[in-house]
Short mmCIF file of C-alpha atoms in Angstrom, two decimals:
data_model
loop_
_atom_site.label_atom_id
_atom_site.label_comp_id
_atom_site.label_asym_id
_atom_site.label_seq_id
_atom_site.Cartn_x
_atom_site.Cartn_y
_atom_site.Cartn_z
CA MET C 1 1.00 -22.25 3.52
CA GLY C 2 -0.04 -23.88 0.26
CA THR C 3 0.93 -22.78 -3.24
CA ALA C 4 -2.29 -20.84 -3.77
CA THR C 5 -1.79 -18.95 -0.53
CA ALA C 6 1.86 -18.25 -1.34
CA THR C 7 0.75 -16.91 -4.72
CA GLY C 8 -1.85 -14.80 -2.94
CA TYR C 9 0.81 -13.20 -0.76
CA VAL C 10 3.03 -12.55 -3.79
CA LEU C 11 0.08 -10.84 -5.49
CA LEU C 12 -0.55 -8.88 -2.29
CA GLY C 13 3.06 -7.69 -2.32
CA GLY C 14 2.57 -6.49 -5.89
CA ALA C 15 -0.66 -4.73 -4.90
CA ILE C 16 1.15 -2.94 -2.09
CA ALA C 17 4.04 -1.93 -4.36
CA ALA C 18 1.63 -0.58 -6.99
CA GLU C 19 -0.35 1.37 -4.37
CA VAL C 20 2.79 2.89 -2.83
CA THR C 21 4.08 3.83 -6.29
CA ALA C 22 0.73 5.43 -7.17
CA THR C 23 0.58 7.40 -3.94
CA SER C 24 4.16 8.62 -4.38
CA ALA C 25 3.41 9.66 -7.98
CA MET C 26 0.35 11.54 -6.76
CA LYS C 27 2.66 13.79 -4.75
CA TYR C 28 4.39 14.76 -8.00
CA SER C 29 1.15 15.17 -9.99
CA GLU C 30 0.57 18.62 -8.44
CA GLY C 31 -3.17 18.10 -8.10
CA PHE C 32 -3.35 16.08 -11.33
CA THR C 33 -2.00 19.00 -13.37
CA ARG C 34 1.13 17.12 -14.54
CA LEU C 35 0.44 14.40 -17.12
CA TRP C 36 2.97 11.63 -16.43
CA PRO C 37 2.74 11.55 -12.65
CA SER C 38 -1.06 11.67 -12.99
CA LEU C 39 -1.09 8.74 -15.42
CA LEU C 40 1.26 6.77 -13.15
CA THR C 41 -1.07 7.45 -10.22
CA VAL C 42 -4.14 6.17 -12.06
CA ALA C 43 -2.33 3.15 -13.52
CA GLY C 44 -0.79 2.28 -10.15
CA TYR C 45 -4.11 2.35 -8.32
CA LEU C 46 -5.80 0.33 -11.07
CA LEU C 47 -3.05 -2.31 -10.94
CA SER C 48 -3.16 -2.33 -7.16
CA PHE C 49 -6.90 -3.03 -7.07
CA VAL C 50 -6.65 -5.74 -9.75
CA LEU C 51 -3.87 -7.48 -7.80
CA LEU C 52 -5.72 -7.07 -4.50
CA ALA C 53 -8.83 -8.62 -6.06
CA GLN C 54 -6.76 -11.60 -7.23
CA THR C 55 -5.25 -11.89 -3.75
CA LEU C 56 -8.71 -12.32 -2.27
CA LYS C 57 -9.08 -15.64 -4.09
CA THR C 58 -6.70 -17.25 -1.57
CA VAL C 59 -6.17 -14.81 1.33
CA SER C 60 -8.98 -13.81 3.68
CA ILE C 61 -10.33 -10.31 3.12
CA GLY C 62 -9.59 -9.12 6.66
CA THR C 63 -6.00 -10.27 6.54
CA ALA C 64 -5.39 -9.06 2.98
CA TYR C 65 -6.87 -5.63 3.55
CA ALA C 66 -5.10 -5.16 6.88
CA ILE C 67 -1.75 -5.99 5.31
CA TRP C 68 -2.42 -3.96 2.15
CA SER C 69 -3.53 -0.84 3.96
CA GLY C 70 -1.16 -1.15 6.93
CA VAL C 71 2.01 -1.88 5.01
CA GLY C 72 1.09 0.70 2.39
CA THR C 73 0.48 3.35 5.03
CA ALA C 74 3.72 2.58 6.84
CA ALA C 75 5.70 2.56 3.59
CA ILE C 76 4.28 5.92 2.53
CA ALA C 77 5.08 7.37 5.95
CA VAL C 78 8.70 6.22 5.60
CA ILE C 79 8.87 7.57 2.02
CA GLY C 80 7.50 10.86 3.32
CA LEU C 81 10.32 11.00 5.84
CA LEU C 82 13.10 9.98 3.45
CA ALA C 83 12.06 11.48 0.12
CA PHE C 84 9.84 14.41 1.00
CA GLY C 85 11.54 15.72 4.13
CA GLU C 86 8.60 15.16 6.47
CA THR C 87 9.43 15.15 10.17
CA LEU C 88 9.13 12.19 12.50
CA THR C 89 7.19 13.06 15.62
CA ALA C 90 6.40 10.91 18.63
CA ALA C 91 2.76 10.78 17.50
CA LYS C 92 3.75 9.56 14.00
CA LEU C 93 6.07 6.96 15.47
CA ALA C 94 3.35 5.73 17.84
CA GLY C 95 0.85 5.59 14.98
CA LEU C 96 3.21 3.55 12.82
CA ALA C 97 3.89 1.18 15.70
CA LEU C 98 0.15 0.69 16.21
CA ILE C 99 -0.35 -0.01 12.50
CA VAL C 100 2.41 -2.61 12.49
CA ALA C 101 1.06 -4.18 15.68
CA GLY C 102 -2.44 -4.35 14.20
CA VAL C 103 -1.24 -6.03 11.03
CA VAL C 104 0.77 -8.56 13.06
CA VAL C 105 -2.21 -9.38 15.30
CA LEU C 106 -4.58 -9.82 12.35
CA ASN C 107 -2.05 -11.88 10.44
CA THR C 108 -1.38 -14.21 13.37
CA GLY C 109 -4.96 -15.18 14.00
CA GLY C 110 -7.30 -12.27 14.49
CA ALA C 111 -8.77 -12.14 10.96
CA HIS C 112 -9.42 -15.81 10.14
#
């Protein structure tokens, strides 16, 4: 992995963190009726898309999007369990396992 690709993956990590932060803030925005969580949601998604766009300069779109959406989805599912008291069902666990498996497959050669 060259420097540009390493930078791309660092930017992708930032995009994921911004998206997860925005989605978590959206939960607190109460349908965009609370100012600060609403502003954090909008700013987080904006930052996430800017960083994702920069990522695409060095990481293939299929790989970048699979990682961004898959890791973000899995992270939000875990946050839902830990912070928002959501329950873990067999179906949720299977879905998360499939997401992780899909990201691994695409990252190891399926999306080049």
